[in-house]
mmCIF file of C-alpha atoms in Angstrom:
data_model
loop_
_atom_site.group_PDB
_atom_site.id
_atom_site.type_symbol
_atom_site.label_atom_id
_atom_site.label_comp_id
_atom_site.label_asym_id
_atom_site.label_seq_id
_atom_site.Cartn_x
_atom_site.Cartn_y
_atom_site.Cartn_z
ATOM 1 C CA UNK N 1 -0.120 -0.022 0.117
ATOM 2 C CA UNK N 2 1.467 3.303 -1.101
ATOM 3 C CA UNK N 3 2.264 5.486 2.091
ATOM 4 C CA UNK N 4 1.077 8.807 2.345
ATOM 5 C CA UNK N 5 3.571 11.238 1.158
ATOM 6 C CA UNK N 6 4.681 14.519 3.087
ATOM 7 C CA UNK N 7 7.045 17.618 2.489
ATOM 8 C CA UNK N 8 8.187 19.743 5.529
ATOM 9 C CA UNK N 9 8.726 23.322 4.854
ATOM 10 C CA UNK N 10 10.642 24.615 7.993
ATOM 11 C CA UNK N 11 13.918 26.350 8.053
ATOM 12 C CA UNK N 12 14.819 24.539 11.160
ATOM 13 C CA UNK N 13 16.685 21.405 11.107
ATOM 14 C CA UNK N 14 15.884 20.445 14.338
ATOM 15 C CA UNK N 15 11.965 20.588 13.599
ATOM 16 C CA UNK N 16 12.606 18.751 10.192
ATOM 17 C CA UNK N 17 14.424 15.904 11.882
ATOM 18 C CA UNK N 18 12.002 15.620 14.834
ATOM 19 C CA UNK N 19 9.200 15.523 12.196
ATOM 20 C CA UNK N 20 11.004 12.813 10.162
ATOM 21 C CA UNK N 21 11.254 10.671 13.102
ATOM 22 C CA UNK N 22 7.725 10.861 14.142
ATOM 23 C CA UNK N 23 5.860 10.608 11.181
ATOM 24 C CA UNK N 24 7.809 7.584 9.363
ATOM 25 C CA UNK N 25 7.816 5.657 12.753
ATOM 26 C CA UNK N 26 4.127 6.065 12.032
ATOM 27 C CA UNK N 27 3.613 4.937 8.383
ATOM 28 C CA UNK N 28 4.196 8.213 6.676
ATOM 29 C CA UNK N 29 6.844 8.999 4.078
ATOM 30 C CA UNK N 30 8.712 12.206 4.242
ATOM 31 C CA UNK N 31 9.930 12.875 0.377
ATOM 32 C CA UNK N 32 11.125 16.271 0.654
ATOM 33 C CA UNK N 33 12.558 19.204 3.015
ATOM 34 C CA UNK N 34 12.550 22.907 1.996
ATOM 35 C CA UNK N 35 13.930 25.696 4.045
ATOM 36 C CA UNK N 36 11.886 28.316 3.119
ATOM 37 C CA UNK N 37 8.534 29.201 1.498
ATOM 38 C CA UNK N 38 9.843 29.462 -2.204
ATOM 39 C CA UNK N 39 11.809 26.487 -2.148
ATOM 40 C CA UNK N 40 8.521 24.650 -0.714
ATOM 41 C CA UNK N 41 6.412 25.948 -3.711
ATOM 42 C CA UNK N 42 8.829 24.707 -6.290
ATOM 43 C CA UNK N 43 9.099 21.291 -4.276
ATOM 44 C CA UNK N 44 5.271 20.935 -4.084
ATOM 45 C CA UNK N 45 4.963 21.593 -7.724
ATOM 46 C CA UNK N 46 7.585 19.027 -8.236
ATOM 47 C CA UNK N 47 6.767 16.233 -6.009
ATOM 48 C CA UNK N 48 2.693 16.901 -5.363
ATOM 49 C CA UNK N 49 3.134 15.419 -1.917
ATOM 50 C CA UNK N 50 -0.042 14.406 -0.004
ATOM 51 C CA UNK N 51 0.421 16.559 2.738
ATOM 52 C CA UNK N 52 2.715 19.890 3.053
ATOM 53 C CA UNK N 53 3.783 20.253 6.897
ATOM 54 C CA UNK N 54 4.412 24.233 6.727
ATOM 55 C CA UNK N 55 6.011 26.442 9.326
ATOM 56 C CA UNK N 56 4.718 30.104 9.618
ATOM 57 C CA UNK N 57 7.817 31.891 10.799
ATOM 58 C CA UNK N 58 10.666 31.688 8.259
ATOM 59 C CA UNK N 59 13.107 34.021 6.279
ATOM 60 C CA UNK N 60 11.785 35.122 2.800
ATOM 61 C CA UNK N 61 8.104 34.752 2.287
ATOM 62 C CA UNK N 62 6.382 33.512 5.583
ATOM 63 C CA UNK N 63 4.339 30.236 5.962
ATOM 64 C CA UNK N 64 0.854 32.222 5.736
ATOM 65 C CA UNK N 65 1.798 33.605 2.273
ATOM 66 C CA UNK N 66 3.349 30.405 1.194
ATOM 67 C CA UNK N 67 0.172 28.556 2.149
ATOM 68 C CA UNK N 68 -1.877 31.098 0.391
ATOM 69 C CA UNK N 69 0.199 30.712 -2.970
ATOM 70 C CA UNK N 70 -0.118 26.935 -2.679
ATOM 71 C CA UNK N 71 -3.888 26.986 -1.955
ATOM 72 C CA UNK N 72 -4.337 29.332 -5.000
ATOM 73 C CA UNK N 73 -2.447 27.096 -7.270
ATOM 74 C CA UNK N 74 -4.101 23.954 -5.947
ATOM 75 C CA UNK N 75 -6.972 24.629 -4.243
ATOM 76 C CA UNK N 76 -7.242 20.995 -2.882
ATOM 77 C CA UNK N 77 -3.698 21.234 -1.255
ATOM 78 C CA UNK N 78 -3.528 19.338 2.144
ATOM 79 C CA UNK N 79 -1.571 21.455 4.589
ATOM 80 C CA UNK N 80 -1.067 21.628 8.147
ATOM 81 C CA UNK N 81 0.748 24.285 9.778
ATOM 82 C CA UNK N 82 3.169 24.615 12.725
ATOM 83 C CA UNK N 83 4.226 27.440 14.788
ATOM 84 C CA UNK N 84 5.738 28.728 17.866
ATOM 85 C CA UNK N 85 2.752 31.511 17.795
ATOM 86 C CA UNK N 86 -0.766 29.650 18.218
ATOM 87 C CA UNK N 87 -2.815 32.213 19.531
ATOM 88 C CA UNK N 88 -6.281 32.556 18.441
ATOM 89 C CA UNK N 89 -5.174 35.631 16.025
ATOM 90 C CA UNK N 90 -2.908 33.360 14.279
ATOM 91 C CA UNK N 91 -5.023 30.623 13.874
ATOM 92 C CA UNK N 92 -7.652 32.939 12.474
ATOM 93 C CA UNK N 93 -5.123 34.148 9.837
ATOM 94 C CA UNK N 94 -3.961 30.369 9.182
ATOM 95 C CA UNK N 95 -8.025 29.862 8.443
ATOM 96 C CA UNK N 96 -8.313 32.675 6.355
ATOM 97 C CA UNK N 97 -5.603 31.389 3.720
ATOM 98 C CA UNK N 98 -7.809 28.197 3.871
ATOM 99 C CA UNK N 99 -5.833 25.959 5.816
ATOM 100 C CA UNK N 100 -7.740 24.376 9.076
ATOM 101 C CA UNK N 101 -5.228 22.978 11.246
ATOM 102 C CA UNK N 102 -2.249 24.677 13.023
ATOM 103 C CA UNK N 103 -0.215 22.824 15.826
ATOM 104 C CA UNK N 104 1.921 24.652 18.129
ATOM 105 C CA UNK N 105 5.616 24.283 18.540
ATOM 106 C CA UNK N 106 6.884 22.115 20.510
ATOM 107 C CA UNK N 107 4.038 19.876 19.613
ATOM 108 C CA UNK N 108 2.582 16.799 21.299
ATOM 109 C CA UNK N 109 3.125 13.564 19.127
ATOM 110 C CA UNK N 110 -0.086 12.502 19.918
ATOM 111 C CA UNK N 111 -1.694 15.556 18.561
ATOM 112 C CA UNK N 112 0.589 15.879 15.675
ATOM 113 C CA UNK N 113 -0.333 12.228 14.584
ATOM 114 C CA UNK N 114 -4.247 12.601 15.378
ATOM 115 C CA UNK N 115 -4.111 15.692 13.029
ATOM 116 C CA UNK N 116 -2.160 13.683 10.412
ATOM 117 C CA UNK N 117 -4.610 10.880 10.391
ATOM 118 C CA UNK N 118 -7.368 13.287 9.757
ATOM 119 C CA UNK N 119 -5.599 14.992 6.838
ATOM 120 C CA UNK N 120 -4.724 11.286 5.583
ATOM 121 C CA UNK N 121 -8.385 10.381 5.591
ATOM 122 C CA UNK N 122 -9.374 13.695 3.730
ATOM 123 C CA UNK N 123 -6.740 12.968 1.129
ATOM 124 C CA UNK N 124 -8.081 9.193 0.769
ATOM 125 C CA UNK N 125 -11.402 10.295 0.300
ATOM 126 C CA UNK N 126 -10.611 13.310 -1.903
ATOM 127 C CA UNK N 127 -8.499 10.701 -4.323
ATOM 128 C CA UNK N 128 -11.824 8.212 -4.311
ATOM 129 C CA UNK N 129 -14.261 11.295 -5.622
ATOM 130 C CA UNK Q 1 2.138 49.041 30.381
ATOM 131 C CA UNK Q 2 0.946 49.104 34.050
ATOM 132 C CA UNK Q 3 2.816 47.442 36.615
ATOM 133 C CA UNK Q 4 0.293 44.574 37.366
ATOM 134 C CA UNK Q 5 0.444 43.795 33.536
ATOM 135 C CA UNK Q 6 4.104 43.985 33.284
ATOM 136 C CA UNK Q 7 4.554 41.367 35.910
ATOM 137 C CA UNK Q 8 2.073 38.876 34.446
ATOM 138 C CA UNK Q 9 4.087 39.365 31.020
ATOM 139 C CA UNK Q 10 7.360 38.277 32.759
ATOM 140 C CA UNK Q 11 5.694 35.473 34.705
ATOM 141 C CA UNK Q 12 4.507 34.163 31.482
ATOM 142 C CA UNK Q 13 7.895 34.674 29.804
ATOM 143 C CA UNK Q 14 9.371 32.776 32.526
ATOM 144 C CA UNK Q 15 7.260 30.326 32.436
ATOM 145 C CA UNK Q 16 7.627 29.713 28.632
ATOM 146 C CA UNK Q 17 11.378 29.542 29.345
ATOM 147 C CA UNK Q 18 11.281 26.595 31.805
ATOM 148 C CA UNK Q 19 8.385 24.441 30.040
ATOM 149 C CA UNK Q 20 10.265 24.938 26.509
ATOM 150 C CA UNK Q 21 13.579 24.351 27.833
ATOM 151 C CA UNK Q 22 12.513 21.245 29.964
ATOM 152 C CA UNK Q 23 10.348 19.971 27.002
ATOM 153 C CA UNK Q 24 13.159 20.368 24.406
ATOM 154 C CA UNK Q 25 16.346 19.850 26.274
ATOM 155 C CA UNK Q 26 15.817 18.025 29.510
ATOM 156 C CA UNK Q 27 17.320 20.984 31.578
ATOM 157 C CA UNK Q 28 15.871 23.309 34.013
ATOM 158 C CA UNK Q 29 16.280 26.910 33.383
ATOM 159 C CA UNK Q 30 14.766 28.824 36.643
ATOM 160 C CA UNK Q 31 14.391 32.309 37.074
ATOM 161 C CA UNK Q 32 16.727 33.884 39.407
ATOM 162 C CA UNK Q 33 16.230 37.396 41.101
ATOM 163 C CA UNK Q 34 15.983 40.102 38.317
ATOM 164 C CA UNK Q 35 19.683 41.583 37.586
ATOM 165 C CA UNK Q 36 19.010 44.842 36.196
ATOM 166 C CA UNK Q 37 22.486 46.266 35.682
ATOM 167 C CA UNK Q 38 24.431 43.202 34.689
ATOM 168 C CA UNK Q 39 26.729 43.200 31.961
ATOM 169 C CA UNK Q 40 28.446 40.333 30.208
ATOM 170 C CA UNK Q 41 31.915 39.061 31.908
ATOM 171 C CA UNK Q 42 34.694 40.253 29.219
ATOM 172 C CA UNK Q 43 36.678 37.339 30.199
ATOM 173 C CA UNK Q 44 34.114 34.774 28.950
ATOM 174 C CA UNK Q 45 32.572 33.725 25.624
ATOM 175 C CA UNK Q 46 28.858 34.149 24.792
ATOM 176 C CA UNK Q 47 26.707 33.603 21.771
ATOM 177 C CA UNK Q 48 24.097 36.449 21.473
ATOM 178 C CA UNK Q 49 20.506 35.589 19.945
ATOM 179 C CA UNK Q 50 18.509 38.271 18.744
ATOM 180 C CA UNK Q 51 14.731 38.323 18.232
ATOM 181 C CA UNK Q 52 12.319 41.342 17.625
ATOM 182 C CA UNK Q 53 8.865 41.546 18.757
ATOM 183 C CA UNK Q 54 6.275 44.049 16.913
ATOM 184 C CA UNK Q 55 2.635 44.800 17.170
ATOM 185 C CA UNK Q 56 1.006 45.431 20.603
ATOM 186 C CA UNK Q 57 4.455 44.878 22.410
ATOM 187 C CA UNK Q 58 7.551 46.596 20.702
ATOM 188 C CA UNK Q 59 10.721 45.161 21.945
ATOM 189 C CA UNK Q 60 14.120 43.287 21.369
ATOM 190 C CA UNK Q 61 15.178 40.430 23.404
ATOM 191 C CA UNK Q 62 18.709 39.500 23.502
ATOM 192 C CA UNK Q 63 19.520 36.065 24.668
ATOM 193 C CA UNK Q 64 23.041 35.657 26.152
ATOM 194 C CA UNK Q 65 24.341 32.138 26.242
ATOM 195 C CA UNK Q 66 27.290 31.077 28.009
ATOM 196 C CA UNK Q 67 29.832 28.819 26.033
ATOM 197 C CA UNK Q 68 28.666 25.412 28.097
ATOM 198 C CA UNK Q 69 24.871 26.119 27.984
ATOM 199 C CA UNK Q 70 25.393 27.303 24.194
ATOM 200 C CA UNK Q 71 26.804 23.727 23.303
ATOM 201 C CA UNK Q 72 24.764 21.756 25.437
ATOM 202 C CA UNK Q 73 21.592 23.385 23.527
ATOM 203 C CA UNK Q 74 22.713 22.844 19.989
ATOM 204 C CA UNK Q 75 24.070 19.336 20.767
ATOM 205 C CA UNK Q 76 20.910 18.287 22.477
ATOM 206 C CA UNK Q 77 18.597 19.493 19.929
ATOM 207 C CA UNK Q 78 20.998 17.623 17.379
ATOM 208 C CA UNK Q 79 20.556 14.116 18.922
ATOM 209 C CA UNK Q 80 23.840 14.445 21.133
ATOM 210 C CA UNK Q 81 26.431 15.410 18.231
ATOM 211 C CA UNK Q 82 27.952 18.759 17.493
ATOM 212 C CA UNK Q 83 25.887 20.262 14.284
ATOM 213 C CA UNK Q 84 28.174 22.158 11.711
ATOM 214 C CA UNK Q 85 28.669 25.962 12.656
ATOM 215 C CA UNK Q 86 25.977 27.112 9.923
ATOM 216 C CA UNK Q 87 23.396 24.465 11.625
ATOM 217 C CA UNK Q 88 24.233 25.702 15.233
ATOM 218 C CA UNK Q 89 22.764 29.029 14.318
ATOM 219 C CA UNK Q 90 19.464 27.177 13.149
ATOM 220 C CA UNK Q 91 19.385 25.456 16.218
ATOM 221 C CA UNK Q 92 19.789 28.157 18.744
ATOM 222 C CA UNK Q 93 17.399 30.158 16.645
ATOM 223 C CA UNK Q 94 14.712 27.569 16.874
ATOM 224 C CA UNK Q 95 15.063 27.743 20.837
ATOM 225 C CA UNK Q 96 14.389 31.353 20.660
ATOM 226 C CA UNK Q 97 11.745 31.099 18.480
ATOM 227 C CA UNK Q 98 10.096 28.616 20.479
ATOM 228 C CA UNK Q 99 10.533 30.128 23.894
ATOM 229 C CA UNK Q 100 9.520 33.396 22.746
ATOM 230 C CA UNK Q 101 6.698 32.318 20.591
ATOM 231 C CA UNK Q 102 5.066 30.213 23.282
ATOM 232 C CA UNK Q 103 5.184 33.274 25.454
ATOM 233 C CA UNK Q 104 3.964 35.721 22.913
ATOM 234 C CA UNK Q 105 0.941 33.253 21.941
ATOM 235 C CA UNK Q 106 -0.184 33.092 25.419
ATOM 236 C CA UNK Q 107 0.056 36.633 25.922
ATOM 237 C CA UNK Q 108 -1.792 37.659 22.832
ATOM 238 C CA UNK Q 109 -4.350 35.322 24.137
ATOM 239 C CA UNK Q 110 -4.694 36.771 27.320
ATOM 240 C CA UNK Q 111 -4.354 40.637 26.404
ATOM 241 C CA UNK Q 112 -6.656 40.116 23.340
ATOM 242 C CA UNK Q 113 -3.796 41.996 21.374
ATOM 243 C CA UNK Q 114 -1.523 40.936 18.722
ATOM 244 C CA UNK Q 115 2.316 40.876 18.797
ATOM 245 C CA UNK Q 116 4.272 39.121 16.116
ATOM 246 C CA UNK Q 117 7.846 37.598 16.168
ATOM 247 C CA UNK Q 118 10.712 37.997 13.582
ATOM 248 C CA UNK Q 119 13.228 35.257 12.484
ATOM 249 C CA UNK Q 120 15.779 34.932 15.342
ATOM 250 C CA UNK Q 121 19.495 35.674 14.559
ATOM 251 C CA UNK Q 122 22.800 35.354 16.188
ATOM 252 C CA UNK Q 123 24.653 38.513 16.354
ATOM 253 C CA UNK Q 124 28.485 38.160 16.328
ATOM 254 C CA UNK Q 125 29.464 41.827 17.722
ATOM 255 C CA UNK Q 126 30.133 41.864 21.382
ATOM 256 C CA UNK Q 127 28.977 45.553 21.588
ATOM 257 C CA UNK Q 128 25.321 44.954 20.927
ATOM 258 C CA UNK Q 129 24.306 46.515 24.276
ATOM 259 C CA UNK Q 130 26.021 49.675 24.008
ATOM 260 C CA UNK Q 131 23.619 51.071 21.505
ATOM 261 C CA UNK Q 132 20.653 50.407 23.966
ATOM 262 C CA UNK Q 133 20.268 53.132 27.147
ATOM 263 C CA UNK Q 134 20.518 51.439 30.452
ATOM 264 C CA UNK Q 135 17.007 52.420 31.420
ATOM 265 C CA UNK Q 136 15.619 50.856 28.235
ATOM 266 C CA UNK Q 137 16.891 47.554 29.378
ATOM 267 C CA UNK Q 138 15.602 44.600 31.782
ATOM 268 C CA UNK Q 139 17.635 41.899 32.434
ATOM 269 C CA UNK Q 140 16.047 38.315 33.014
ATOM 270 C CA UNK Q 141 18.360 35.646 34.290
ATOM 271 C CA UNK Q 142 17.782 32.029 34.300
ATOM 272 C CA UNK Q 143 19.974 29.524 36.158
ATOM 273 C CA UNK Q 144 20.878 26.133 34.941
ATOM 274 C CA UNK Q 145 23.141 23.410 35.664
ATOM 275 C CA UNK Q 146 24.977 24.328 32.300
ATOM 276 C CA UNK Q 147 25.348 28.184 33.449
ATOM 277 C CA UNK Q 148 22.965 31.038 33.474
ATOM 278 C CA UNK Q 149 21.033 32.531 30.377
ATOM 279 C CA UNK Q 150 20.568 36.246 30.532
ATOM 280 C CA UNK Q 151 17.786 37.330 28.494
ATOM 281 C CA UNK Q 152 17.671 41.197 28.235
ATOM 282 C CA UNK Q 153 14.629 42.729 27.268
ATOM 283 C CA UNK Q 154 15.114 46.183 25.428
ATOM 284 C CA UNK Q 155 12.070 48.547 24.682
ATOM 285 C CA UNK Q 156 12.274 49.993 21.182
#
C-alpha cells in the first residue's frame, strides 16, 4: 500500500528531523524538505505530496503567504501548519488562507499524529471522488 | 504598560523558558532574582541571539548564552552530536523562536492583542548593548546546571 507522502517546509533542521522521526515511525513518508517558502512551492510543484507541513515564521516569504500561494495554485492542497505562535489571532490568519489546522511548537506527538490521520483520511476520500 | 500587566508578562515569559527548555532539552532553566545592571563578563565567551517583537509589544530580546549552555543546547537538539557551525545558528534560533513564540501566544490570548515575532538571528558583535540605554533594558537571568542564560528585554 502506498504511504501518505509529506513535504516539510521549515528553516529549522531540528524541527525537520523531529518530524521525520515521528511521522516515519507511524507510516508516513517524508519525500522532501524545503528551508523556506520559495523552495517549498517549487518542491510542491515537483513532488506533488499528499500533505505539506508548513512552518509560519521563516526567512523570505512566511508560511502564511506560502500557504496562500499553494492554495491558489491547488485548492485541494492539504496543509498542516506548525508554529511557535499559536494564539487565536494566528489561528484566524491560518484559516483565512484556507488552512484548517495549526499545531504549536513544541508539539505533542499524539496531537500531531491524530491531526495527520485526519488529513490522511481527507486525502484518501478526495482521491476516491 | 501598568505594573500588574508587566508582572504578568514576565511571569508568562519565565514559564515559557522553563517549560520549553524542559521539554526540548531536558534541562531546568529557573528564573533567578532580576539582575538589572548585569553586564557580560568580558573574560567569558557568549553567544548572542536576537529576536524582535512588533505589534502591541515592541521590544527586542537578546539571549546571552554562556559557552557551555550554548553547546549543550545545540548538541541536545541535534540528538547528541555537534552540528556544523551553520546549523548551530539554526538550532539556537529555533530555541529562541519556540521560547519567545510560546510566551507571545499566551500573552496575545490573555491580553486580546496581537504581537508578532521575527526570525531570530545570532549577533556576532559583542558591543550590542552599547547602543541600548541602560534604562531601556530589563535583565532576566535563568539558572541552569550548564550556566546562566541572561535574556535582556529592550524596549524599542
